PDB file of C-alpha atoms in Angstrom:
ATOM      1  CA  UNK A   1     -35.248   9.034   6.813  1.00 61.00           C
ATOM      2  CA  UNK A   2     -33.075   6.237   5.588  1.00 79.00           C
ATOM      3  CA  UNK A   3     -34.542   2.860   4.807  1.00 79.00           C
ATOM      4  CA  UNK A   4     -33.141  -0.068   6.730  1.00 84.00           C
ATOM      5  CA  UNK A   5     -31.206  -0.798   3.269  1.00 92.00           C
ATOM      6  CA  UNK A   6     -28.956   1.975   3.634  1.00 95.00           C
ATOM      7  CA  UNK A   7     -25.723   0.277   4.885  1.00 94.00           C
ATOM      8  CA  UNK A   8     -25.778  -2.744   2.743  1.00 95.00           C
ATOM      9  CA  UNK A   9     -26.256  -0.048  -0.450  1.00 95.00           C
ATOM     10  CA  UNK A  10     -23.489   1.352   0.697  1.00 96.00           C
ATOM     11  CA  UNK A  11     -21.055  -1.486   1.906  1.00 96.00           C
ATOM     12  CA  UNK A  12     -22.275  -2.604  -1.895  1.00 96.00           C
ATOM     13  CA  UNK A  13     -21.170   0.769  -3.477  1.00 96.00           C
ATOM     14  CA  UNK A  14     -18.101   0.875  -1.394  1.00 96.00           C
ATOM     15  CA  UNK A  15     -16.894  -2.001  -3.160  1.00 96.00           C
ATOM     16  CA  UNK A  16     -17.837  -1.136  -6.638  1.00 95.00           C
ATOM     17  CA  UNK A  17     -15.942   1.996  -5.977  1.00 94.00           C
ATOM     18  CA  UNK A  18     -12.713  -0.267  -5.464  1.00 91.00           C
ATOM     19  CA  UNK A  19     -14.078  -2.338  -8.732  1.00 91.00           C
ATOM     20  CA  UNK A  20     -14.531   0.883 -10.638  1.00 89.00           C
ATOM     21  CA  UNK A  21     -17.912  -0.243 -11.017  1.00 92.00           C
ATOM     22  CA  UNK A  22     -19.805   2.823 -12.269  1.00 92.00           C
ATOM     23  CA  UNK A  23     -23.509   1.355 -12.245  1.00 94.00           C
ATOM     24  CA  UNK A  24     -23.453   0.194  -9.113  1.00 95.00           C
ATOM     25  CA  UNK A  25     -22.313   3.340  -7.902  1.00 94.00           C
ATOM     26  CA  UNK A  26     -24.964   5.133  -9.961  1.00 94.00           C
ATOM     27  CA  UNK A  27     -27.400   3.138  -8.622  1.00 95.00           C
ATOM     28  CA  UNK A  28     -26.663   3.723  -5.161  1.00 96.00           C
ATOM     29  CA  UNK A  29     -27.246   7.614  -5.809  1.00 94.00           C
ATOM     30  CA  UNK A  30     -30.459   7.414  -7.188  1.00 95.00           C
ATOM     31  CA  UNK A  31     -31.606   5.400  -4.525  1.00 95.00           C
ATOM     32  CA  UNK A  32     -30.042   7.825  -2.479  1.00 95.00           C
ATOM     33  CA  UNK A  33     -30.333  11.230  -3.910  1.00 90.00           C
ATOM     34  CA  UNK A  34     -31.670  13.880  -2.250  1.00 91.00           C
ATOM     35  CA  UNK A  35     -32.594  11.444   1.233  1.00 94.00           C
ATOM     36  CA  UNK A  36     -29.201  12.130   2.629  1.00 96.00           C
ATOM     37  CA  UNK A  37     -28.004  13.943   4.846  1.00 96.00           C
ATOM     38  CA  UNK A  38     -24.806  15.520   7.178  1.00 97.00           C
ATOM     39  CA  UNK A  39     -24.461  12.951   9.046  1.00 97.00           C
ATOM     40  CA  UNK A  40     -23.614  10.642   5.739  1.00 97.00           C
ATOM     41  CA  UNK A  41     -21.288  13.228   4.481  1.00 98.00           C
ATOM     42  CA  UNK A  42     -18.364  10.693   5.637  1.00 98.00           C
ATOM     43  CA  UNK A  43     -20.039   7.949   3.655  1.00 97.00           C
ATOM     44  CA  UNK A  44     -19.975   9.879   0.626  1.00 97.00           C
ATOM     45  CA  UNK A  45     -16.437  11.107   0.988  1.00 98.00           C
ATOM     46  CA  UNK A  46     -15.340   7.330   1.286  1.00 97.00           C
ATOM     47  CA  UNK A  47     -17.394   6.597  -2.320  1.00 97.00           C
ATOM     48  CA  UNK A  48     -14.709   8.863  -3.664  1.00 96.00           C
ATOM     49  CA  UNK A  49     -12.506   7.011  -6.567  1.00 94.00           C
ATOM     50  CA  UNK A  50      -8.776   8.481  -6.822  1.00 92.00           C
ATOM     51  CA  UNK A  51      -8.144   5.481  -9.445  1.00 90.00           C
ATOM     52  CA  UNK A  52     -11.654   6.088 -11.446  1.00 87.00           C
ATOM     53  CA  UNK A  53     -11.303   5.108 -15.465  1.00 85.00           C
ATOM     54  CA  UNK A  54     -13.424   7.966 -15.950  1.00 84.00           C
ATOM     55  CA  UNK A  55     -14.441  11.132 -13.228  1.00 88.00           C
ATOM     56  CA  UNK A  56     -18.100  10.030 -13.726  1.00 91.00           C
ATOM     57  CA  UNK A  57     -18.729   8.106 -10.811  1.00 90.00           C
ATOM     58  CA  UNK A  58     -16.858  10.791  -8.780  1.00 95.00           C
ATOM     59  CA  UNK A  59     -19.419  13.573 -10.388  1.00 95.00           C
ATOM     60  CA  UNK A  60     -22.138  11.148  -8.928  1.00 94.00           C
ATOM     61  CA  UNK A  61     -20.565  11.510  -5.394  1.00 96.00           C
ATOM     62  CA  UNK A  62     -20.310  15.721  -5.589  1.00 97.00           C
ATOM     63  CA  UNK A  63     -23.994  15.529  -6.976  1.00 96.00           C
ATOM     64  CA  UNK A  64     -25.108  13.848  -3.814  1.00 97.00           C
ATOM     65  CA  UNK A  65     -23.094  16.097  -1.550  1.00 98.00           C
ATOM     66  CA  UNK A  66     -24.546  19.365  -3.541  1.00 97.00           C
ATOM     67  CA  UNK A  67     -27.646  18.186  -3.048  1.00 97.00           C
ATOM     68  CA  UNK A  68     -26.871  18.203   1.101  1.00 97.00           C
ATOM     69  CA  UNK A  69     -25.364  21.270   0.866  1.00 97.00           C
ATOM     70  CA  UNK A  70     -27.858  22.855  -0.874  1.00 97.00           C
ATOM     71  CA  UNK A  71     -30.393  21.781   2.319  1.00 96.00           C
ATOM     72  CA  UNK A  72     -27.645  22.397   4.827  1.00 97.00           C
ATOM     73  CA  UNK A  73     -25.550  24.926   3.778  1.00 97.00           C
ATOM     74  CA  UNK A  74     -22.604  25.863   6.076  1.00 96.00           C
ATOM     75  CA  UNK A  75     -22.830  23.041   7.987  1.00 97.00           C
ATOM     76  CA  UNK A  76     -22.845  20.773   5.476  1.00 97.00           C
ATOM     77  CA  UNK A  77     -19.437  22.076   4.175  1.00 97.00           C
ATOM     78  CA  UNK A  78     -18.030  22.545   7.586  1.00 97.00           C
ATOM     79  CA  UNK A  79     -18.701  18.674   7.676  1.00 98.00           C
ATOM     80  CA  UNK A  80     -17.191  18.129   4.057  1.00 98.00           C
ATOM     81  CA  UNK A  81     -14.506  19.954   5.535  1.00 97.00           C
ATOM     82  CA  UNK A  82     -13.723  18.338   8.908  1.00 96.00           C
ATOM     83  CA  UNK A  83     -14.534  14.889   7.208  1.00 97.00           C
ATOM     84  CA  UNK A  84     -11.611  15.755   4.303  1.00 97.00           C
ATOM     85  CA  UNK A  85      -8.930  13.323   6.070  1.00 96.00           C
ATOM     86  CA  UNK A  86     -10.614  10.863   4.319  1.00 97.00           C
ATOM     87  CA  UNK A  87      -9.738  11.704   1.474  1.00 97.00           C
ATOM     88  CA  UNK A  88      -6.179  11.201   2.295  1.00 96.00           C
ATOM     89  CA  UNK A  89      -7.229   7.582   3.762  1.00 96.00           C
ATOM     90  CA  UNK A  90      -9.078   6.756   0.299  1.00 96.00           C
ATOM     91  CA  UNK A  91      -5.797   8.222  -2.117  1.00 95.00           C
ATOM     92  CA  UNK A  92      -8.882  10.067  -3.446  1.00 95.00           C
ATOM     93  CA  UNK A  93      -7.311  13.558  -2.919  1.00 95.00           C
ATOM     94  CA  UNK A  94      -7.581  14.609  -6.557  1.00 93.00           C
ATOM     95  CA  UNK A  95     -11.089  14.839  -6.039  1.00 95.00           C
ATOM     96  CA  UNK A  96     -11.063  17.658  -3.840  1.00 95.00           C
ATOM     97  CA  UNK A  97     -11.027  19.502  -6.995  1.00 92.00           C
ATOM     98  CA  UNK A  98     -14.589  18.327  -8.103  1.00 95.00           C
ATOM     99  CA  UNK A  99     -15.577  19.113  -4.052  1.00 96.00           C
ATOM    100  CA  UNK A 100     -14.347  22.917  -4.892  1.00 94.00           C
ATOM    101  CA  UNK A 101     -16.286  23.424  -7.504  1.00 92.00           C
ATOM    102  CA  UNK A 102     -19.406  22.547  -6.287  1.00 95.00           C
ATOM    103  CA  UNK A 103     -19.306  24.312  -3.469  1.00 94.00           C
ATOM    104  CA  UNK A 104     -17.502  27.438  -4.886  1.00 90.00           C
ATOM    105  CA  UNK A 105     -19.169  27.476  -8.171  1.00 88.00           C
ATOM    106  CA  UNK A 106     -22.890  25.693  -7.692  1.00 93.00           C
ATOM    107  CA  UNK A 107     -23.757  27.409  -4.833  1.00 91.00           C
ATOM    108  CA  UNK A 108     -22.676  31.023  -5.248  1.00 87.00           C
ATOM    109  CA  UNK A 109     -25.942  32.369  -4.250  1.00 89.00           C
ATOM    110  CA  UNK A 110     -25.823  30.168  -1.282  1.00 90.00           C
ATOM    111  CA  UNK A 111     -24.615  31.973   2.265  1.00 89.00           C
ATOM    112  CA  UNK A 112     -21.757  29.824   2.842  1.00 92.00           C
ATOM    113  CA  UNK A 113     -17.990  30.254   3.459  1.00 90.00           C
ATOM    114  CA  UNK A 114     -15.078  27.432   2.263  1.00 91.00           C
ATOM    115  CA  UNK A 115     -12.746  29.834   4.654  1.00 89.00           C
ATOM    116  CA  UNK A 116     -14.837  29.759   7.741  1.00 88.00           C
ATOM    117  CA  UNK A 117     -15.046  26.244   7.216  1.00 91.00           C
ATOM    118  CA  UNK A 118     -11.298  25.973   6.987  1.00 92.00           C
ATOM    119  CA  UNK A 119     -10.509  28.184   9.643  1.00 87.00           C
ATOM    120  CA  UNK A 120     -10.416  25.478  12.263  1.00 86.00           C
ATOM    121  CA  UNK A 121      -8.783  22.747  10.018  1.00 92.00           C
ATOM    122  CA  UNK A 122      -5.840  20.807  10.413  1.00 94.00           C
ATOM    123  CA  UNK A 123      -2.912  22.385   8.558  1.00 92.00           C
ATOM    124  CA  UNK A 124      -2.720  19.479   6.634  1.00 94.00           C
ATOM    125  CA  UNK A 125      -6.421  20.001   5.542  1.00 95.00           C
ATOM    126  CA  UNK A 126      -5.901  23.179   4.720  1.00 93.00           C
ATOM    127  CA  UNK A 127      -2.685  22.633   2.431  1.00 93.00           C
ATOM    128  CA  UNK A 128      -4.795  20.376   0.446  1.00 94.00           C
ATOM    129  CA  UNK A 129      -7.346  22.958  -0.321  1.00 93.00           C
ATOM    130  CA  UNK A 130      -5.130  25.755  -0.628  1.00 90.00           C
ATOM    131  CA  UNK A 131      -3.144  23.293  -3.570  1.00 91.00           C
ATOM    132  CA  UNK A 132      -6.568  22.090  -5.513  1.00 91.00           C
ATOM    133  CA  UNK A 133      -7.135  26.333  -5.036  1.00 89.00           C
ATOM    134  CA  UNK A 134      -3.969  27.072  -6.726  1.00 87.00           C
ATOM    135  CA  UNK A 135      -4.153  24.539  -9.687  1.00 87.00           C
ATOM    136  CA  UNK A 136      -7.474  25.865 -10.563  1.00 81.00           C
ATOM    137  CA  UNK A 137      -6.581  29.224 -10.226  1.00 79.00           C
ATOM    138  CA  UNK A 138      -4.394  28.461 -13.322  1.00 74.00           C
ATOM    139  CA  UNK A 139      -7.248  27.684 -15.112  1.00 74.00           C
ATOM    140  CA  UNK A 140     -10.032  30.809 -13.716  1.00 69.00           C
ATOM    141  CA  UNK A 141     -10.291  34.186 -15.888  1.00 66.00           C
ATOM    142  CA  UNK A 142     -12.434  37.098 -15.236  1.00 66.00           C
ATOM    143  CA  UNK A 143     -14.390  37.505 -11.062  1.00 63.00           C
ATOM    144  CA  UNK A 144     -13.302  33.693 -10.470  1.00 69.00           C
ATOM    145  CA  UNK A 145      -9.803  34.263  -9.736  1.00 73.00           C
ATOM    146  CA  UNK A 146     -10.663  37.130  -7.329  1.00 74.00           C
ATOM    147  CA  UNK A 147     -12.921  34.667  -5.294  1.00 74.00           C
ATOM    148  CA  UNK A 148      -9.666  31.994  -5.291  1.00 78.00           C
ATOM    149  CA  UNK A 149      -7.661  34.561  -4.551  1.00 80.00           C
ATOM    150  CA  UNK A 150      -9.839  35.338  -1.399  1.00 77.00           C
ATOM    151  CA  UNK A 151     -10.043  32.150  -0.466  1.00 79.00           C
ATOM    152  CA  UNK A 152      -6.307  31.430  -0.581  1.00 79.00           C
ATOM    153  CA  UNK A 153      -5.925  34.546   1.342  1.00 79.00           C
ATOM    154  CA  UNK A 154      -7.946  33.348   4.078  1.00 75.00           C
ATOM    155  CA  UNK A 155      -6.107  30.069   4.069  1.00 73.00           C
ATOM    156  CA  UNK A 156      -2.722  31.825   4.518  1.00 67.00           C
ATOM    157  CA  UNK A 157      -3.689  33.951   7.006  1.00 59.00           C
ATOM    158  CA  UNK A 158      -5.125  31.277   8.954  1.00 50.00           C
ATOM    159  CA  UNK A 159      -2.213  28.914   9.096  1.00 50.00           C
ATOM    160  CA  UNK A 160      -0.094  31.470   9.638  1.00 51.00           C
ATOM    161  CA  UNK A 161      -2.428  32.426  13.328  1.00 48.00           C
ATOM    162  CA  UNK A 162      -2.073  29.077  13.903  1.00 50.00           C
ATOM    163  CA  UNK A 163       1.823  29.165  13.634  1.00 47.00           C
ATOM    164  CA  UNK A 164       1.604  32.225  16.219  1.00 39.00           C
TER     165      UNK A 164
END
């Protein structure tokens, strides 16, 4: 349950993301952490800082969105998913990276599926995972670039139903 503080703390944080205000934004998540939940997915995605000085307020933001999907588990990232246009409305796109590997990475051992989830996206949605995919499968060595390879698989075949 969210205290009645909740919006102000966040209108707050929303402009301290703008101000590249780090403390404020790590206060806001350890008021927060751990009390939120898929329905404030969208909040979180809109904390997201394209223009950050450093990725450390953006880490805050994934923590607090692991910390949903570890409670929720598919339908939290079917909700990260379908709420990834804002992204595109915040120029925080490079972020999705950070998104990927917490939901890829952290929570192997978790029963959830990134392709399921983008299985009903917008193509647009979709071409923006399947890119952050791609640049970090330059980077993966060893069982990680089978599981991108998966996934990017899935994401192919997908948009190409859709083009049926």
């Amino acid at each position: 349950m969210l205290d009645n503080n909740y919006n102000e703390s966040l209108k707050k944080a929303y402009i301290a993301k703008q101000e590249d205000d780090i403390d404020t934004i790590n206060d806001f998540c350890e008021a927060y952490n751990e009390k939120l939940g898929v329905q404030e997915i969208a909040d979180l995605l809109k904390l997201f800082n394209g223009q950050a000085s450093t990725n450390e307020q953006n880490e805050f933001i994934v923590n607090m969105l692991d910390s949903i999907v570890k409670k929720e588990k598919q339908k939290a990232v079917n909700e990260i998913i379908e709420q990834s246009g804002i992204l595109f409305q915040e120029r925080a796109t490079k972020c999705i990276s950070l998104i990927l590997t917490m939901i890829i990475f952290w929570n192997r051992d978790l029963d959830i599926s990134l392709s399921e989830s983008l299985a009903a996206a917008p193509n647009s949605i979709k071409d923006l995972y399947k890119k952050a995919l791609e640049k970090k499968l330059l980077f993966m060595k060893g069982h990680n670039v089978q599981l991108i390879e998966t996934i990017l698989n899935s994401i192919n075949i997908s948009q190409d139903c859709n083009d049926i």
